[in-house]
Short mmCIF file of C-alpha atoms and ligand atoms in Angstrom, two decimals:
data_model
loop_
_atom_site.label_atom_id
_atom_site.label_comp_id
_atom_site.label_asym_id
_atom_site.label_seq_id
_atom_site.Cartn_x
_atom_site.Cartn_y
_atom_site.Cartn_z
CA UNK K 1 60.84 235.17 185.26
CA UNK K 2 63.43 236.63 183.18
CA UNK K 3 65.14 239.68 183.41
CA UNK K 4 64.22 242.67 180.54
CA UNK K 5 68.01 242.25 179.93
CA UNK K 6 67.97 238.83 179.77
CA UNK K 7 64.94 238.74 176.89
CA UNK K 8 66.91 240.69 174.98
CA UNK K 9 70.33 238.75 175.28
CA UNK K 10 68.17 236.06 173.83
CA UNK K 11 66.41 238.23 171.23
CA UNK K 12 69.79 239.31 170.36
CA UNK K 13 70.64 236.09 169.46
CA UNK K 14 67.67 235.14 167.53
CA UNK K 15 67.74 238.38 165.63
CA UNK K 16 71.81 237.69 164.92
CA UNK K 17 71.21 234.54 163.25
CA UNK K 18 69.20 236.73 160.83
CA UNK K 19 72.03 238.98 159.89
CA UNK K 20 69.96 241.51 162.16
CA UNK K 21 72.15 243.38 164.45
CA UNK K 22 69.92 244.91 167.45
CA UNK K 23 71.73 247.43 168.73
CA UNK K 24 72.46 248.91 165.86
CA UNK K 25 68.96 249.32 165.00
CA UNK K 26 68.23 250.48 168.67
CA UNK K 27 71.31 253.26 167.96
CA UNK K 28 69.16 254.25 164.82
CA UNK K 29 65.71 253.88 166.77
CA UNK K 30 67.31 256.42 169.43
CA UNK K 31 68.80 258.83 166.62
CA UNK K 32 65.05 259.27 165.43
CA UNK K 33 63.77 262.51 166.45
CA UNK K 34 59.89 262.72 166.69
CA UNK K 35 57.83 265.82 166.42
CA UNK K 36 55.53 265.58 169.04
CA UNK K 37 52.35 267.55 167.87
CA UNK K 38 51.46 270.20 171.07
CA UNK K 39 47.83 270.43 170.42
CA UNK K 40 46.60 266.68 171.20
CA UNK K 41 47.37 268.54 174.52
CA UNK K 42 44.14 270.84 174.30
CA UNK K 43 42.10 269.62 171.23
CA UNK K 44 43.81 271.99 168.80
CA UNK K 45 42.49 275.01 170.96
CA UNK K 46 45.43 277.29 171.53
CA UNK K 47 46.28 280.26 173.83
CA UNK K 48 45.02 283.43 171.23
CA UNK K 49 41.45 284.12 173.97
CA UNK K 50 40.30 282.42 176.73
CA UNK K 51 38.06 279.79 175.47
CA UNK K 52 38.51 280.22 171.83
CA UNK K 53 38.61 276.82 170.12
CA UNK K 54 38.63 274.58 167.13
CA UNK K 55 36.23 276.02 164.49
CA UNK K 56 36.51 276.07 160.62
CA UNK K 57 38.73 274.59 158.83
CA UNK K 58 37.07 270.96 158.38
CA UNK K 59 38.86 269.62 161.09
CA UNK K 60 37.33 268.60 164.43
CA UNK K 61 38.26 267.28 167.56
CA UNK K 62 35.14 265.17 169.51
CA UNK K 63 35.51 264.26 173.02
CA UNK K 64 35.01 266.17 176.26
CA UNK K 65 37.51 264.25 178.75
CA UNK K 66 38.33 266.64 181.64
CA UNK K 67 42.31 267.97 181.86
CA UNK K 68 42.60 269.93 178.74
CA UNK K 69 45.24 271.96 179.29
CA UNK K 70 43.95 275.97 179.69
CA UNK K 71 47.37 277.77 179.42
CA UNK K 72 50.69 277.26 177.86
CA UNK K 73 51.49 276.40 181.94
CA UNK K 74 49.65 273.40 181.59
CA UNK K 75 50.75 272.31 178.02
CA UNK K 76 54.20 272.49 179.08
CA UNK K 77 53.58 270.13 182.07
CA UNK K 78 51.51 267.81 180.13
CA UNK K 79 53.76 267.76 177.73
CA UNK K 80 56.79 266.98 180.17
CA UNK K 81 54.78 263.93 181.67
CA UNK K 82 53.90 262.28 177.86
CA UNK K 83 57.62 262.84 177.18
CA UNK K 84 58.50 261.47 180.15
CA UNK K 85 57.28 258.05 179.56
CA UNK K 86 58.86 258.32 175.35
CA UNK K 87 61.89 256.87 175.02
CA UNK K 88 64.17 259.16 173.02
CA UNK K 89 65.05 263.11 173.03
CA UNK K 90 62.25 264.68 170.75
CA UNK K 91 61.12 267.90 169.40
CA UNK K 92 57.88 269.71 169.53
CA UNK K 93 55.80 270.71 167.48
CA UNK K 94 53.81 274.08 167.66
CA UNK K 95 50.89 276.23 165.78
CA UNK K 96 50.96 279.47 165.76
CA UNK K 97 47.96 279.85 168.44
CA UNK K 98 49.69 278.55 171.04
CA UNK K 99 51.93 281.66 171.51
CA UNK K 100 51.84 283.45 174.34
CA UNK K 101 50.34 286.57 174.31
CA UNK K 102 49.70 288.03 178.01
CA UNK K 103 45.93 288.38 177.37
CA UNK K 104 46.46 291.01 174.82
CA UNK K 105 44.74 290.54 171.29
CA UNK K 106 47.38 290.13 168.59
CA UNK K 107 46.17 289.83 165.19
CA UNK K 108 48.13 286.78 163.15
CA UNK K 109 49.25 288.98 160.98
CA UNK K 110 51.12 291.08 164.06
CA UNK K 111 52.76 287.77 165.87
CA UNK K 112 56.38 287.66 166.43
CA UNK K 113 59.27 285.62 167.64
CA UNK K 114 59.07 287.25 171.10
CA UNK K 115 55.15 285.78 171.47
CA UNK K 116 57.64 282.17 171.19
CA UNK K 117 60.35 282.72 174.11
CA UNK K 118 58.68 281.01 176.54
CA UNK K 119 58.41 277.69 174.49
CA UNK K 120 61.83 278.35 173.16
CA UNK K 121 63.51 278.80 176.65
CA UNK K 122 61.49 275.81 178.07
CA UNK K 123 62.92 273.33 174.81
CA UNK K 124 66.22 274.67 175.23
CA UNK K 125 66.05 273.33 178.98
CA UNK K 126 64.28 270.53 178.24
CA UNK K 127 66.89 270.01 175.15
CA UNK K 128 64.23 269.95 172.58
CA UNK K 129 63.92 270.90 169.09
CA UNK K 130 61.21 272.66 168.15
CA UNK K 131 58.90 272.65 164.60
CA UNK K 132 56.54 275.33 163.55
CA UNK K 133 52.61 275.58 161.63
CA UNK K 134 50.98 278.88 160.94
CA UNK K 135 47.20 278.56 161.89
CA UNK K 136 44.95 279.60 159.15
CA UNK K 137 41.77 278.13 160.64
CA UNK K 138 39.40 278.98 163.69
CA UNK K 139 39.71 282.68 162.92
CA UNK K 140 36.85 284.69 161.06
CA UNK K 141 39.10 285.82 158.43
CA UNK K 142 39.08 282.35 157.49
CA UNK K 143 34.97 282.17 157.92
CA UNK K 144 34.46 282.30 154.03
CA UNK K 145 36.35 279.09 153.19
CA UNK K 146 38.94 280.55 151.96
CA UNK K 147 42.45 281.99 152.88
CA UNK K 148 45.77 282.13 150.63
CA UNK K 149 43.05 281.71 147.90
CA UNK K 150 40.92 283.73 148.54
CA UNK K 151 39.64 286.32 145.85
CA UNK K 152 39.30 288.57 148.66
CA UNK K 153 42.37 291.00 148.44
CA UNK K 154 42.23 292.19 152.16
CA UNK K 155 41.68 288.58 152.87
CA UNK K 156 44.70 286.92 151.44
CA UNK K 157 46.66 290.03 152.15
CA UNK K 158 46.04 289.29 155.85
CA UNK K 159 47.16 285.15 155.67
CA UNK K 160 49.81 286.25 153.46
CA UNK K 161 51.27 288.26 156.17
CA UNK K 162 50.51 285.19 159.01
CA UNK K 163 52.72 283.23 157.12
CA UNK K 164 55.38 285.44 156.69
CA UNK K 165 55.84 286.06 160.30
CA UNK K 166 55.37 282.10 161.02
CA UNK K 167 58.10 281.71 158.57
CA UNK K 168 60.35 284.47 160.69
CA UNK K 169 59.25 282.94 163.94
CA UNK K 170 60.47 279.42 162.42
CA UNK K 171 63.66 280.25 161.74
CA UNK K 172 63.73 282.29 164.90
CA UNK K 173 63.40 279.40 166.70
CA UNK K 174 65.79 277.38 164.78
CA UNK K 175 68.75 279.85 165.29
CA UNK K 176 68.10 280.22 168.76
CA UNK K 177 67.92 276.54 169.43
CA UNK K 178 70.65 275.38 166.74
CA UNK K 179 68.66 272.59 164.65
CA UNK K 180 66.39 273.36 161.90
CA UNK K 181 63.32 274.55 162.02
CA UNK K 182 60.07 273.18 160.07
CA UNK K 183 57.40 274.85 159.29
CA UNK K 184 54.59 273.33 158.01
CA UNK K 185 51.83 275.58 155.57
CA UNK K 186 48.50 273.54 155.62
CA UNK K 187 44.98 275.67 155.03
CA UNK K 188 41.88 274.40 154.75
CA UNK K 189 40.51 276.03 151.54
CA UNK K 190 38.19 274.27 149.63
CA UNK K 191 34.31 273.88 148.87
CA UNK K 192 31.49 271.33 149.81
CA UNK K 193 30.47 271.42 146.46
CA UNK K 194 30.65 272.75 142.92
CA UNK K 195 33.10 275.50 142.00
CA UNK K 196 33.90 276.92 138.79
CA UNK K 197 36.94 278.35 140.43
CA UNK K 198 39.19 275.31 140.73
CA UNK K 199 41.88 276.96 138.37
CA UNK K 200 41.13 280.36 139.54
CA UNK K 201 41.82 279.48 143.24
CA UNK K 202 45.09 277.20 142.59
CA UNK K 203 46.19 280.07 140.64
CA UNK K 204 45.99 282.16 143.43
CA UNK K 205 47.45 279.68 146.08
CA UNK K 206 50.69 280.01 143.61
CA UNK K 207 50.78 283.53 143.83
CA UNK K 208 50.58 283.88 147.40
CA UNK K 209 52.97 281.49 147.89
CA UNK K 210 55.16 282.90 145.54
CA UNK K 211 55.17 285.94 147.56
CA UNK K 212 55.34 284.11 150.80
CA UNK K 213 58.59 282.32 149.74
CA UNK K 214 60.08 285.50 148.33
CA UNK K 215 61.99 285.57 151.83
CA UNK K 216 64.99 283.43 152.10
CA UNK K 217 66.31 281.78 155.54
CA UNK K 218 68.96 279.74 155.45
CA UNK K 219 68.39 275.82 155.76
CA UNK K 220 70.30 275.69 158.66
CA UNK K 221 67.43 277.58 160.66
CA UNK K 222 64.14 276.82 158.74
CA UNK K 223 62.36 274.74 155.93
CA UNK K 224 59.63 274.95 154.62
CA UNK K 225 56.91 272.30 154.06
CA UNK K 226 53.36 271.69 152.31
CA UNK K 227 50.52 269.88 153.24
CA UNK K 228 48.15 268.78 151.08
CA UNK K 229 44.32 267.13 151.60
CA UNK K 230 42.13 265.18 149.76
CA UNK K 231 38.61 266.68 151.47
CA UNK K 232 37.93 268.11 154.95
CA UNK K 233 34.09 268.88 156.52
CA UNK K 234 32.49 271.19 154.76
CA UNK K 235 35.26 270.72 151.70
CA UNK K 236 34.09 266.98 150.32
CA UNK K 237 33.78 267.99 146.78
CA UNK K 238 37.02 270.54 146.12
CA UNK K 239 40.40 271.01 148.50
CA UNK K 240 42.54 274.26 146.64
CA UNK K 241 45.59 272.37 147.95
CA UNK K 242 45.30 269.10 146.42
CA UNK K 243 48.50 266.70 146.71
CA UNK K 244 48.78 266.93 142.76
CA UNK K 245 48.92 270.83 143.52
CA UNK K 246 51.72 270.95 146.01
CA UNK K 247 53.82 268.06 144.92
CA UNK K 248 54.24 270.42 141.24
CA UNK K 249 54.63 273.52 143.53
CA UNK K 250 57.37 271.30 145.41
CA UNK K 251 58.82 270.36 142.99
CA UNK K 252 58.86 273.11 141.17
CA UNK K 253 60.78 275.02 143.94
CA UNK K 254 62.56 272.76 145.93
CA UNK K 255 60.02 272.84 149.33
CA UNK K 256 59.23 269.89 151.40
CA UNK K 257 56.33 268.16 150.29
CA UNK K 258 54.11 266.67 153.74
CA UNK K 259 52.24 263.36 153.26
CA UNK K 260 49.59 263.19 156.36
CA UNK K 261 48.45 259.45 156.67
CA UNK K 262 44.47 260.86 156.32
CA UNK K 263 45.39 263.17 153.76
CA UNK K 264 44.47 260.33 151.02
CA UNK K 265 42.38 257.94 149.07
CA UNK K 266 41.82 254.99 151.48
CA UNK K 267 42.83 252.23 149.47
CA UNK K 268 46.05 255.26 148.31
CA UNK K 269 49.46 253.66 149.95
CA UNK K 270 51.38 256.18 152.01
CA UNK K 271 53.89 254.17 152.39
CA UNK K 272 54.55 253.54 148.48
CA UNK K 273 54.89 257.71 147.87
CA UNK K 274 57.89 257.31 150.09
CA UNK K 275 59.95 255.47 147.16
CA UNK K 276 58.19 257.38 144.80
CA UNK K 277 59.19 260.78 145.48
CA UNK K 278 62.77 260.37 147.41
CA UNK K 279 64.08 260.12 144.08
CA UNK K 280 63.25 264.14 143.04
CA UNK K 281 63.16 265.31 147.19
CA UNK K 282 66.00 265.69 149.59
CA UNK K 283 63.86 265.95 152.36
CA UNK K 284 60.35 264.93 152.89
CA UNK K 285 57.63 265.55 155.94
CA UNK K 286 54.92 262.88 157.05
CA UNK K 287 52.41 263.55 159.26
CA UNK K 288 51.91 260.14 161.62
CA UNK K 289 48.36 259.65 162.04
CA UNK K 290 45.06 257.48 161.77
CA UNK K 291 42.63 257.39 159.29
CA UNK K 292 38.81 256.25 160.53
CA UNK K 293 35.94 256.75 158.36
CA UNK K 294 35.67 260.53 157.43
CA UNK K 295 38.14 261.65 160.69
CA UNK K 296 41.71 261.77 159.09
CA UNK K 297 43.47 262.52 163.11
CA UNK K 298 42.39 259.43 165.32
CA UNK K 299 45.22 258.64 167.52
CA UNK K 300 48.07 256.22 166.24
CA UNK K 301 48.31 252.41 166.94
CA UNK K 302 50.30 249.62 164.93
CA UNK K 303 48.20 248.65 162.42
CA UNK K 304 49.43 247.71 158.75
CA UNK K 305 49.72 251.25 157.39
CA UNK K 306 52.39 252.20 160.38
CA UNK K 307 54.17 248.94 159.61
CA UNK K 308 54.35 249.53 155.68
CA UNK K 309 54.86 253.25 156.29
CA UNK K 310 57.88 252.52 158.56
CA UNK K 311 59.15 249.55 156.08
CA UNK K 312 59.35 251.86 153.04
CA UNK K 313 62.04 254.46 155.22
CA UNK K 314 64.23 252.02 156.88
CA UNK K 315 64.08 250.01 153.80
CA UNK K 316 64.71 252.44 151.26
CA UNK K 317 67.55 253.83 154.37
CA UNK K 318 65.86 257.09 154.32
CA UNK K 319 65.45 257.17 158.20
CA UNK K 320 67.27 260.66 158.30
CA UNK K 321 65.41 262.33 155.09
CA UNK K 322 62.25 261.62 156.11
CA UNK K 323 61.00 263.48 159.04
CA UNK K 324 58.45 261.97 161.27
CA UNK K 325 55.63 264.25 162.96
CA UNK K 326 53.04 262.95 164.89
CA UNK K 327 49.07 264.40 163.81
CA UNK K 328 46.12 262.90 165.71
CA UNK K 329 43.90 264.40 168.36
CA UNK K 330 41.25 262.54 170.58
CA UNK K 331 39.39 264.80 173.39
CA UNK K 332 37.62 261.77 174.58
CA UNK K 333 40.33 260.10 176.49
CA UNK K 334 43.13 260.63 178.80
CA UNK K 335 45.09 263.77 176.41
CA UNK K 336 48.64 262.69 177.99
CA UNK K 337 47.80 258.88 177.09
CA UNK K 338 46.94 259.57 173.71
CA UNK K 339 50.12 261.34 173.08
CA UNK K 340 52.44 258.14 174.45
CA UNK K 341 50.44 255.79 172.99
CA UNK K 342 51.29 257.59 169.40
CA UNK K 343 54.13 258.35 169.60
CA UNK K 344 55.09 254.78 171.44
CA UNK K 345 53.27 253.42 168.44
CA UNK K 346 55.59 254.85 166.20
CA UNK K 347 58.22 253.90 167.43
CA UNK K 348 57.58 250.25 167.75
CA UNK K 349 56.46 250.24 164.25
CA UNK K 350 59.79 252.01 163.43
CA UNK K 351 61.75 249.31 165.40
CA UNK K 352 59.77 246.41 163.81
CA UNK K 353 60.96 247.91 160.65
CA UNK K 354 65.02 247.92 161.79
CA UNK K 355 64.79 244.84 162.74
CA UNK K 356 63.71 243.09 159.55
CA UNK K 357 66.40 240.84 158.21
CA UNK K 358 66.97 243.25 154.78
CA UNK K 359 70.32 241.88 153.32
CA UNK K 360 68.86 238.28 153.58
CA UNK K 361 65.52 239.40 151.69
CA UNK K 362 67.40 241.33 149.21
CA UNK K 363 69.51 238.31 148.49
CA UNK K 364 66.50 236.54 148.15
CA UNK K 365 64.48 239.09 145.92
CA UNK K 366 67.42 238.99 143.76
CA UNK K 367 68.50 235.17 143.19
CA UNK K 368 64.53 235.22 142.11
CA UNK K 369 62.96 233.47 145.38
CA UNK K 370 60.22 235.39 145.77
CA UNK K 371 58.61 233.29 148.31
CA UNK K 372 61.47 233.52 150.29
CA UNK K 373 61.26 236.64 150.78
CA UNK K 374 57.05 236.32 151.49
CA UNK K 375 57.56 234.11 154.41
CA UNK K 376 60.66 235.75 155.86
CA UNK K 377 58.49 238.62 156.39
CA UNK K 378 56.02 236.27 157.90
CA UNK K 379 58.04 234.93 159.90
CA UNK K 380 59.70 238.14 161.06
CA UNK K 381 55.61 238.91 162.66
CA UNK K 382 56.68 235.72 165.40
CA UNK K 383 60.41 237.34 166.69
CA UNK K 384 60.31 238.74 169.63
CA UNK K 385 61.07 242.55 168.84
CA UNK K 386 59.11 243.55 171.68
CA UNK K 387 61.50 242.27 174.18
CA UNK K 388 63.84 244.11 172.21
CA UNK K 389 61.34 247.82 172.90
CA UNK K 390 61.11 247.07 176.39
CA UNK K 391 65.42 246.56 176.95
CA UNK K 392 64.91 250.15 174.50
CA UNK K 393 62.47 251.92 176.98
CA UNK K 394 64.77 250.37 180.09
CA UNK K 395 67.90 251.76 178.97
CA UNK K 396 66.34 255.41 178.21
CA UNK K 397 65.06 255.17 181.44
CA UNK K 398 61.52 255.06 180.76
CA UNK K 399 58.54 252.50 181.72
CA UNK K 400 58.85 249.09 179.36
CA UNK K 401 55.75 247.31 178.49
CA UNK K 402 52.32 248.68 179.64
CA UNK K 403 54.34 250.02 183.12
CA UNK K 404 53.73 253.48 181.95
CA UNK K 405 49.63 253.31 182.03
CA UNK K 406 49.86 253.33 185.60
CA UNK K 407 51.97 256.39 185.27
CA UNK K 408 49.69 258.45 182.97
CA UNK K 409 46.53 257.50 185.14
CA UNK K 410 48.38 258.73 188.20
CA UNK K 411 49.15 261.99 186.25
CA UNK K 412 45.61 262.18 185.29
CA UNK K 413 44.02 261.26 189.16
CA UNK K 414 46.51 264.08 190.83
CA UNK K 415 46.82 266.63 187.85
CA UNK K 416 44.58 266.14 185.15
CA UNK K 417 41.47 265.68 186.97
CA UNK K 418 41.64 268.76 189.59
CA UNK K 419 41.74 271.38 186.38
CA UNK K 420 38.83 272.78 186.53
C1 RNT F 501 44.51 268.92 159.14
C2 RNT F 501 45.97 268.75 158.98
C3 RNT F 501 46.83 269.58 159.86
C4 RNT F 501 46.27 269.77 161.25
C5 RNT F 501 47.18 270.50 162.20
C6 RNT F 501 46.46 270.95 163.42
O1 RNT F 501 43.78 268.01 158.44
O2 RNT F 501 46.30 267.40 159.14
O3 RNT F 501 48.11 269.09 159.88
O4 RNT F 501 45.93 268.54 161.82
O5 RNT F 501 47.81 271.51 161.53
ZN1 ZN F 502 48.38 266.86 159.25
#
């Protein structure tokens, strides 16, 4: 049998005759930082009481597979093993529940940087970056439907203030650990049916972002970033933060916009909004994730929405303003496998995408041989990039191929399975 080194020699090759040059797309693949969402870890439960979880919100996380990780202990760990079998250096991304707070109650509103050291001392160790979300879900503040729009004063006074001290915590983070820091505003608000407050409501989002954003931090430690929804549970007929909303907002005042895979029509291309709005955005966010009937977060695999999602960066050569954060959860299976199969999904998809043969089908688009560049692409489906992912995962010193299932199950048989 051949060698992993000796596939890709020959991939090489094959992929040189193209025009395609593989290490310099595995150089790029390497450069790509991924923000590896914490709470697939614990099915979005978070460290604010013992065994508070997911409620609100219209999100939900199904599945009861033993070795959810109870403490920010066990996150850590799990989180160590997934990355351990990722080729790359990553960051991670955290919600503002998953501070940690010594078993005292502190209201959102009252969270600070300090509630943060521990993850920041443990990324700076495990030279990580880290990203940011304030959590304005599973909290009975939020019981009403309503948040940053609510008509409640008290109400949105109290989300108001969350965000705030996300937004210091952010940039907290990103000073202390030298690389930028996003944080990402997403709230559920909406209504299963009828409301004569559609206006009323947006009008209100503006405001309280308006005041949000009245604090500057420097770019260099923080960004800021919206994410929209089409509907949630218990929001089908009306989301307050509508993609039309934030993309004006965005605009408007130069913030990130965030594209989540789910967050859209089905038959809506991702992918295509990529093109569309690099032209008026330095900088955009996209939320990695699956799409399955009415769930928006199932957990990643190749399928043709990765591919054409990854295609529209690397071909518009966007690969370093578009930043990539995974968003899926699945309780029902191994947590740790879910997490490296998404995130090794990615990636693959990412590398398919390097290694198309671009000058060659630009040449073609532009002499007018349109079918040319139709079965190139075709064709491309046959080469053998996956020889050149496993030579990837050798040389970062992580499993190639399916080696690391093994790994993840023995994680799961000595760790996982003896939580209680
Ligand atoms: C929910 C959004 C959001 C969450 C996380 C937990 O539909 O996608 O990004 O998944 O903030
Ligand atoms: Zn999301």
């Amino acid at each position: 049998m051949l060698s992993i080194e000796q596939r890709y020699d020959e991939a090489r090759e094959r992929y040189a005759a193209l025009g395609v040059d593989t290490d310099k797309a595995l150089a790029a693949l390497e450069q790509t930082a991924l923000s590896v969402h914490c709470w697939q870890g614990d099915d979005v439960g978070g460290f604010e009481a013992p065994g508070a979880g997911l409620s609100g919100g219209g999100i939900a996380v199904t599945g009861a597979h033993p070795g959810r990780a109870r403490n920010p202990r066990e996150l850590r760990d799990d989180l160590e093993c997934a990355l351990s079998l990722i080729p790359g250096k990553h960051r991670v991304n955290l919600h503002a529940i998953y501070g940690e707070f010594g078993g005292q109650k502190v209201e959102r509103n009252r969270i600070e940087p300090r509630h943060f050291y521990g993850w920041i001392d443990w990324a700076r160790e495990q030279g990580l970056g880290l990203d940011f979300n304030c959590t304005l879900f599973s909290h009975p503040m939020a019981a009403s439907g309503y948040t940053l729009s609510s008509e409640d004063d008290t109400v949105r006074k109290f989300w108001i203030e969350h965000v705030e001290a996300c937004r210091a915590i952010a940039a907290h983070m990103g000073r202390e650990l030298e690389t930028p820091c996003i944080h990402n505003i997403w709230i559920a608000d909406g209504a299963k049916d009828i409301s004569l407050l559609r206006l009323r409501r947006r009008e209100l989002l503006r405001d309280s972002l308006d005041i949000i954003f009245g604090t500057a931090y420097p770019v260099d430690e923080m960004r800021d970033a919206l994410e929209s929804k089409l509907f949630g549970i218990g929001s089908e007929t009306y989301v307050v933060g509508s993609h039309d909303f934030y993309l004006a907002y965005a605009l408007k005042h130069g913030k990130m916009i965030c594209m989540d895979m789910g967050h859209y029509h089905p038959t809506e291309s991702v992918a295509d909004k990529i093109p569309s709005l690099l032209p008026f955005c330095d900088e955009l966010l996209l939320h990695v994730s699956r799409p399955l009937r009415w769930d928006s977060d199932h957990v990643v695999i190749v399928n043709d929405d990765l591919r054409s999602l990854a295609e529209e960066i690397v071909r518009a050569r966007a690969l370093e303003r578009v930043r990539l954060a995974l968003d899926f959860f699945d309780g029902g299976i191994n947590r740790v496998g879910a997490w490296v199969t998404g995130v090794r999904a990615t990636q693959k998809a990412l590398l398919a995408a390097l290694l198309e043969p671009l000058e060659l089908m630009r040449r073609y688009e532009r002499n007018g041989d349109g079918f040319a560049v139709l079965a190139l692409a075709e064709e491309q489906k046959a080469m053998p990039a996956g020889d050149v992912w496993d030579y990837f995962c050798e040389s970062m010193q992580v499993p190639a191929g399916n080696a690391w299932i093994k790994e993840a199950q023995a994680y799961e048989k000595e760790i996982l399975k003896r939580r209680g």
